[in-house]
Amino acid sequence: MKVAVLDFGKTNSKLFVFDQDGQILDERRTQPKWTRKGGFSVLDEAALHDWAARAVGEAVDINGIEGLMVSGHGCTFALIDDAALTHPILDYEQEPPAEIAAQIDRRIPDFAETFSPHLPLGFNYGRHMLWLKTVQPSAFAAAKSILGYPQYWSWRFGGRAVSEVSYLGCHSHLWAPRKRDFSSLVDAEGWRGQMPAFERAGAVIGEQRFGEAARPIAIHNGVHDSNAALHAYRRQELGPVTVVSTGTWVVVLNPDCPLDALDRDRDMLVNVDVDGGPVPTIRFMGGREFATISAGWQGIIARSTLQQVINAGIMALPSFAPGGPMPGHPGELVGRTPNAEERAAVALLYVALMVDLCLDLIHSNNTVIVDGGLNSGGLLAALLAQLRPGQAFMQGATLEGSATGAAALAFESVGREFAAEAPEPVRASSFAGLAFYRDSWRGLAADRGIVAAAAGDAR
């Protein structure tokens, strides 16, 4: 059996073909486009659909896939009637006008109920739902179903309209993790009747014919991407783990962190796993910040360049994107002016120091698995292992943990084995002066008024 996974990220969207051994047989990539329409920044859904349909058709013809699974980034919803969107899909990176924000923010449930902190833009997508309902009430009135982003694509490609708990529970304001039910906001706004019945991530919810194949393929219910990465490792029975899932966002998930340790002011929240269990989480926009600090660097970063930056004390102080554990302060480079590769080294060190802080805040003292594109070449994981010598570190055998977890859910749903490679142990780096560099970074952040001290230090 082979399964195609559409992994829809905010910056990059990908298609992978997996076999039952967990091997990626084929892959294709594109970048979603966002455009202005009706006063909003919205997804160019038609362009992304055309690319995805073509990619899936080619995967069917070339690889003979039997199923289609979706993994999707958070913070995004879709309103549909029986046949189409009733409003274009909103870009979560836009802030409601101040007068509307003042109205809608009063209606948001307390953190103690939803474990969704007050965040800017559409980082909790219930906030964007309130904005759209305020200015375009007809879009909600015409909608038969409110779908999470992966569920929209599963429906778009031939599945039934369904709900899925890992996506609804992903810092949305729509879910009450302790009750394992919709939040008070859903009932206050009358949305419960527009929420379809739940199906588990990976469940078969329809079938569709693609390409030149004579037979249709199964359409599987989609999943939130970071929770898919968590599932990829938990299913391997590795014991208690913290997963660091990296991409546009760096999402740090530690199921063993006490819920009362979460700080609503530091982008700490509860995700929900594919079986509805609460997963304490902290996150920051690490991929976006890396690109900003490094000025878009795409190449390899030499270890000698990292050592030069540490020796020179060149560093980036947070934050270079909204949200995160140290919000509300503009990012700043300190020290001498770096060259292009040194800027990239500064950016990687920044991500490592932010993850190190997040691991403290999320009370991580178990095995840490580093996953995703920011660990290309293994340098990020090696830096973290050096910064935290008392903790075991592993790294994904592939950079595509979210897609791998999504594929596993699809295979499992039809009773098929899926033998993904186990993560590999990480050898700590040995950069001179790295601990001092970290302590200096935290001290400078504190001097700028950023609360950089961490609770539950696990080093």
JSON list of C-alpha atoms in Angstrom, two decimals, residues 109-229:
[
{"chain": "A", "resi": 109, "resn": "PRO", "atom": "CA", "xyz": [-13.40, 32.94, 26.72]},
{"chain": "A", "resi": 110, "resn": "ASP", "atom": "CA", "xyz": [-10.86, 33.00, 29.51]},
{"chain": "A", "resi": 111, "resn": "PHE", "atom": "CA", "xyz": [-7.57, 31.13, 29.24]},
{"chain": "A", "resi": 112, "resn": "ALA", "atom": "CA", "xyz": [-8.64, 28.88, 32.13]},
{"chain": "A", "resi": 113, "resn": "GLU", "atom": "CA", "xyz": [-11.38, 27.45, 29.88]},
{"chain": "A", "resi": 114, "resn": "THR", "atom": "CA", "xyz": [-9.72, 27.19, 26.47]},
{"chain": "A", "resi": 115, "resn": "PHE", "atom": "CA", "xyz": [-5.99, 27.33, 27.27]},
{"chain": "A", "resi": 116, "resn": "SER", "atom": "CA", "xyz": [-5.78, 29.59, 24.19]},
{"chain": "A", "resi": 117, "resn": "PRO", "atom": "CA", "xyz": [-3.87, 32.73, 25.24]},
{"chain": "A", "resi": 118, "resn": "HIS", "atom": "CA", "xyz": [-4.74, 36.19, 23.98]},
{"chain": "A", "resi": 119, "resn": "LEU", "atom": "CA", "xyz": [-2.63, 36.51, 20.84]},
{"chain": "A", "resi": 120, "resn": "PRO", "atom": "CA", "xyz": [-2.44, 38.97, 17.96]},
{"chain": "A", "resi": 121, "resn": "LEU", "atom": "CA", "xyz": [-3.57, 38.47, 14.36]},
{"chain": "A", "resi": 122, "resn": "GLY", "atom": "CA", "xyz": [-5.40, 35.17, 13.83]},
{"chain": "A", "resi": 123, "resn": "PHE", "atom": "CA", "xyz": [-3.08, 33.03, 15.93]},
{"chain": "A", "resi": 124, "resn": "ASN", "atom": "CA", "xyz": [-6.27, 31.86, 17.66]},
{"chain": "A", "resi": 125, "resn": "TYR", "atom": "CA", "xyz": [-8.60, 31.40, 14.72]},
{"chain": "A", "resi": 126, "resn": "GLY", "atom": "CA", "xyz": [-11.78, 31.83, 16.75]},
{"chain": "A", "resi": 127, "resn": "ARG", "atom": "CA", "xyz": [-10.78, 35.51, 16.86]},
{"chain": "A", "resi": 128, "resn": "HIS", "atom": "CA", "xyz": [-10.73, 35.68, 13.07]},
{"chain": "A", "resi": 129, "resn": "MET", "atom": "CA", "xyz": [-14.08, 33.91, 12.96]},
{"chain": "A", "resi": 130, "resn": "LEU", "atom": "CA", "xyz": [-15.54, 36.66, 15.16]},
{"chain": "A", "resi": 131, "resn": "TRP", "atom": "CA", "xyz": [-13.99, 39.32, 12.90]},
{"chain": "A", "resi": 132, "resn": "LEU", "atom": "CA", "xyz": [-15.40, 37.77, 9.74]},
{"chain": "A", "resi": 133, "resn": "LYS", "atom": "CA", "xyz": [-18.82, 37.28, 11.32]},
{"chain": "A", "resi": 134, "resn": "THR", "atom": "CA", "xyz": [-18.85, 40.94, 12.34]},
{"chain": "A", "resi": 135, "resn": "VAL", "atom": "CA", "xyz": [-18.13, 42.32, 8.87]},
{"chain": "A", "resi": 136, "resn": "GLN", "atom": "CA", "xyz": [-19.47, 39.52, 6.63]},
{"chain": "A", "resi": 137, "resn": "PRO", "atom": "CA", "xyz": [-22.34, 37.88, 8.56]},
{"chain": "A", "resi": 138, "resn": "SER", "atom": "CA", "xyz": [-23.78, 36.47, 5.32]},
{"chain": "A", "resi": 139, "resn": "ALA", "atom": "CA", "xyz": [-20.73, 34.19, 4.96]},
{"chain": "A", "resi": 140, "resn": "PHE", "atom": "CA", "xyz": [-21.62, 32.51, 8.25]},
{"chain": "A", "resi": 141, "resn": "ALA", "atom": "CA", "xyz": [-25.35, 32.48, 7.52]},
{"chain": "A", "resi": 142, "resn": "ALA", "atom": "CA", "xyz": [-24.72, 30.70, 4.21]},
{"chain": "A", "resi": 143, "resn": "ALA", "atom": "CA", "xyz": [-22.27, 28.18, 5.67]},
{"chain": "A", "resi": 144, "resn": "LYS", "atom": "CA", "xyz": [-23.48, 24.66, 6.31]},
{"chain": "A", "resi": 145, "resn": "SER", "atom": "CA", "xyz": [-20.20, 23.65, 7.95]},
{"chain": "A", "resi": 146, "resn": "ILE", "atom": "CA", "xyz": [-17.23, 25.25, 9.71]},
{"chain": "A", "resi": 147, "resn": "LEU", "atom": "CA", "xyz": [-14.10, 23.24, 8.93]},
{"chain": "A", "resi": 148, "resn": "GLY", "atom": "CA", "xyz": [-10.52, 23.24, 10.12]},
{"chain": "A", "resi": 149, "resn": "TYR", "atom": "CA", "xyz": [-7.96, 23.77, 7.37]},
{"chain": "A", "resi": 150, "resn": "PRO", "atom": "CA", "xyz": [-6.99, 20.07, 6.89]},
{"chain": "A", "resi": 151, "resn": "GLN", "atom": "CA", "xyz": [-10.66, 19.07, 6.99]},
{"chain": "A", "resi": 152, "resn": "TYR", "atom": "CA", "xyz": [-11.40, 21.60, 4.28]},
{"chain": "A", "resi": 153, "resn": "TRP", "atom": "CA", "xyz": [-8.89, 19.96, 1.95]},
{"chain": "A", "resi": 154, "resn": "SER", "atom": "CA", "xyz": [-10.07, 16.43, 2.80]},
{"chain": "A", "resi": 155, "resn": "TRP", "atom": "CA", "xyz": [-13.60, 17.60, 1.93]},
{"chain": "A", "resi": 156, "resn": "ARG", "atom": "CA", "xyz": [-12.43, 19.47, -1.18]},
{"chain": "A", "resi": 157, "resn": "PHE", "atom": "CA", "xyz": [-10.88, 16.27, -2.54]},
{"chain": "A", "resi": 158, "resn": "GLY", "atom": "CA", "xyz": [-13.98, 14.14, -2.06]},
{"chain": "A", "resi": 159, "resn": "GLY", "atom": "CA", "xyz": [-14.40, 13.39, 1.64]},
{"chain": "A", "resi": 160, "resn": "ARG", "atom": "CA", "xyz": [-17.33, 14.14, 3.91]},
{"chain": "A", "resi": 161, "resn": "ALA", "atom": "CA", "xyz": [-17.41, 17.35, 5.93]},
{"chain": "A", "resi": 162, "resn": "VAL", "atom": "CA", "xyz": [-16.17, 16.31, 9.40]},
{"chain": "A", "resi": 163, "resn": "SER", "atom": "CA", "xyz": [-14.58, 17.78, 12.52]},
{"chain": "A", "resi": 164, "resn": "GLU", "atom": "CA", "xyz": [-11.27, 16.59, 14.01]},
{"chain": "A", "resi": 165, "resn": "VAL", "atom": "CA", "xyz": [-10.14, 17.18, 17.58]},
{"chain": "A", "resi": 166, "resn": "SER", "atom": "CA", "xyz": [-6.40, 17.88, 17.11]},
{"chain": "A", "resi": 167, "resn": "TYR", "atom": "CA", "xyz": [-7.25, 20.78, 14.84]},
{"chain": "A", "resi": 168, "resn": "LEU", "atom": "CA", "xyz": [-10.20, 22.19, 16.79]},
{"chain": "A", "resi": 169, "resn": "GLY", "atom": "CA", "xyz": [-8.12, 21.94, 19.96]},
{"chain": "A", "resi": 170, "resn": "CYS", "atom": "CA", "xyz": [-5.17, 23.79, 18.46]},
{"chain": "A", "resi": 171, "resn": "HIS", "atom": "CA", "xyz": [-5.24, 27.23, 20.21]},
{"chain": "A", "resi": 172, "resn": "SER", "atom": "CA", "xyz": [-8.51, 28.17, 18.53]},
{"chain": "A", "resi": 173, "resn": "HIS", "atom": "CA", "xyz": [-10.68, 29.58, 21.37]},
{"chain": "A", "resi": 174, "resn": "LEU", "atom": "CA", "xyz": [-13.19, 26.97, 20.20]},
{"chain": "A", "resi": 175, "resn": "TRP", "atom": "CA", "xyz": [-12.27, 24.04, 22.48]},
{"chain": "A", "resi": 176, "resn": "ALA", "atom": "CA", "xyz": [-12.31, 23.41, 26.24]},
{"chain": "A", "resi": 177, "resn": "PRO", "atom": "CA", "xyz": [-9.58, 20.78, 26.78]},
{"chain": "A", "resi": 178, "resn": "ARG", "atom": "CA", "xyz": [-10.62, 19.81, 30.30]},
{"chain": "A", "resi": 179, "resn": "LYS", "atom": "CA", "xyz": [-14.22, 19.20, 29.23]},
{"chain": "A", "resi": 180, "resn": "ARG", "atom": "CA", "xyz": [-13.18, 17.67, 25.88]},
{"chain": "A", "resi": 181, "resn": "ASP", "atom": "CA", "xyz": [-15.99, 19.68, 24.31]},
{"chain": "A", "resi": 182, "resn": "PHE", "atom": "CA", "xyz": [-16.58, 22.91, 22.45]},
{"chain": "A", "resi": 183, "resn": "SER", "atom": "CA", "xyz": [-15.95, 26.10, 24.40]},
{"chain": "A", "resi": 184, "resn": "SER", "atom": "CA", "xyz": [-18.59, 28.54, 25.58]},
{"chain": "A", "resi": 185, "resn": "LEU", "atom": "CA", "xyz": [-17.75, 30.76, 22.56]},
{"chain": "A", "resi": 186, "resn": "VAL", "atom": "CA", "xyz": [-19.13, 28.14, 20.16]},
{"chain": "A", "resi": 187, "resn": "ASP", "atom": "CA", "xyz": [-22.48, 28.06, 21.94]},
{"chain": "A", "resi": 188, "resn": "ALA", "atom": "CA", "xyz": [-22.60, 31.83, 22.49]},
{"chain": "A", "resi": 189, "resn": "GLU", "atom": "CA", "xyz": [-22.16, 32.40, 18.74]},
{"chain": "A", "resi": 190, "resn": "GLY", "atom": "CA", "xyz": [-24.53, 29.59, 17.73]},
{"chain": "A", "resi": 191, "resn": "TRP", "atom": "CA", "xyz": [-21.82, 27.67, 15.87]},
{"chain": "A", "resi": 192, "resn": "ARG", "atom": "CA", "xyz": [-22.31, 24.21, 17.37]},
{"chain": "A", "resi": 193, "resn": "GLY", "atom": "CA", "xyz": [-24.90, 23.30, 14.75]},
{"chain": "A", "resi": 194, "resn": "GLN", "atom": "CA", "xyz": [-22.40, 24.14, 11.99]},
{"chain": "A", "resi": 195, "resn": "MET", "atom": "CA", "xyz": [-19.70, 21.89, 13.43]},
{"chain": "A", "resi": 196, "resn": "PRO", "atom": "CA", "xyz": [-19.85, 18.50, 11.63]},
{"chain": "A", "resi": 197, "resn": "ALA", "atom": "CA", "xyz": [-19.62, 15.19, 13.45]},
{"chain": "A", "resi": 198, "resn": "PHE", "atom": "CA", "xyz": [-16.16, 14.16, 14.63]},
{"chain": "A", "resi": 199, "resn": "GLU", "atom": "CA", "xyz": [-13.96, 11.58, 12.95]},
{"chain": "A", "resi": 200, "resn": "ARG", "atom": "CA", "xyz": [-10.49, 10.56, 14.12]},
{"chain": "A", "resi": 201, "resn": "ALA", "atom": "CA", "xyz": [-7.55, 11.87, 12.15]},
{"chain": "A", "resi": 202, "resn": "GLY", "atom": "CA", "xyz": [-6.75, 9.37, 9.41]},
{"chain": "A", "resi": 203, "resn": "ALA", "atom": "CA", "xyz": [-10.25, 7.87, 9.21]},
{"chain": "A", "resi": 204, "resn": "VAL", "atom": "CA", "xyz": [-11.52, 7.15, 5.70]},
{"chain": "A", "resi": 205, "resn": "ILE", "atom": "CA", "xyz": [-14.25, 9.72, 4.95]},
{"chain": "A", "resi": 206, "resn": "GLY", "atom": "CA", "xyz": [-14.76, 9.22, 1.22]},
{"chain": "A", "resi": 207, "resn": "GLU", "atom": "CA", "xyz": [-13.15, 8.27, -2.06]},
{"chain": "A", "resi": 208, "resn": "GLN", "atom": "CA", "xyz": [-12.26, 10.01, -5.28]},
{"chain": "A", "resi": 209, "resn": "ARG", "atom": "CA", "xyz": [-10.77, 9.18, -8.66]},
{"chain": "A", "resi": 210, "resn": "PHE", "atom": "CA", "xyz": [-7.58, 10.96, -9.75]},
{"chain": "A", "resi": 211, "resn": "GLY", "atom": "CA", "xyz": [-5.39, 10.81, -12.82]},
{"chain": "A", "resi": 212, "resn": "GLU", "atom": "CA", "xyz": [-5.84, 7.91, -15.20]},
{"chain": "A", "resi": 213, "resn": "ALA", "atom": "CA", "xyz": [-6.64, 5.34, -12.51]},
{"chain": "A", "resi": 214, "resn": "ALA", "atom": "CA", "xyz": [-9.70, 3.15, -13.04]},
{"chain": "A", "resi": 215, "resn": "ARG", "atom": "CA", "xyz": [-10.41, 2.94, -9.31]},
{"chain": "A", "resi": 216, "resn": "PRO", "atom": "CA", "xyz": [-10.95, 5.74, -6.79]},
{"chain": "A", "resi": 217, "resn": "ILE", "atom": "CA", "xyz": [-8.59, 6.18, -3.86]},
{"chain": "A", "resi": 218, "resn": "ALA", "atom": "CA", "xyz": [-9.53, 6.58, -0.20]},
{"chain": "A", "resi": 219, "resn": "ILE", "atom": "CA", "xyz": [-9.77, 10.10, 1.24]},
{"chain": "A", "resi": 220, "resn": "HIS", "atom": "CA", "xyz": [-8.56, 10.25, 4.85]},
{"chain": "A", "resi": 221, "resn": "ASN", "atom": "CA", "xyz": [-9.52, 12.83, 7.47]},
{"chain": "A", "resi": 222, "resn": "GLY", "atom": "CA", "xyz": [-6.70, 15.36, 7.91]},
{"chain": "A", "resi": 223, "resn": "VAL", "atom": "CA", "xyz": [-4.70, 16.34, 11.00]},
{"chain": "A", "resi": 224, "resn": "HIS", "atom": "CA", "xyz": [-2.95, 19.33, 12.57]},
{"chain": "A", "resi": 225, "resn": "ASP", "atom": "CA", "xyz": [0.69, 19.21, 11.50]},
{"chain": "A", "resi": 226, "resn": "SER", "atom": "CA", "xyz": [2.50, 19.50, 14.84]},
{"chain": "A", "resi": 227, "resn": "ASN", "atom": "CA", "xyz": [0.18, 16.95, 16.43]},
{"chain": "A", "resi": 228, "resn": "ALA", "atom": "CA", "xyz": [0.93, 14.63, 13.51]},
{"chain": "A", "resi": 229, "resn": "ALA", "atom": "CA", "xyz": [4.64, 14.96, 14.34]}
]
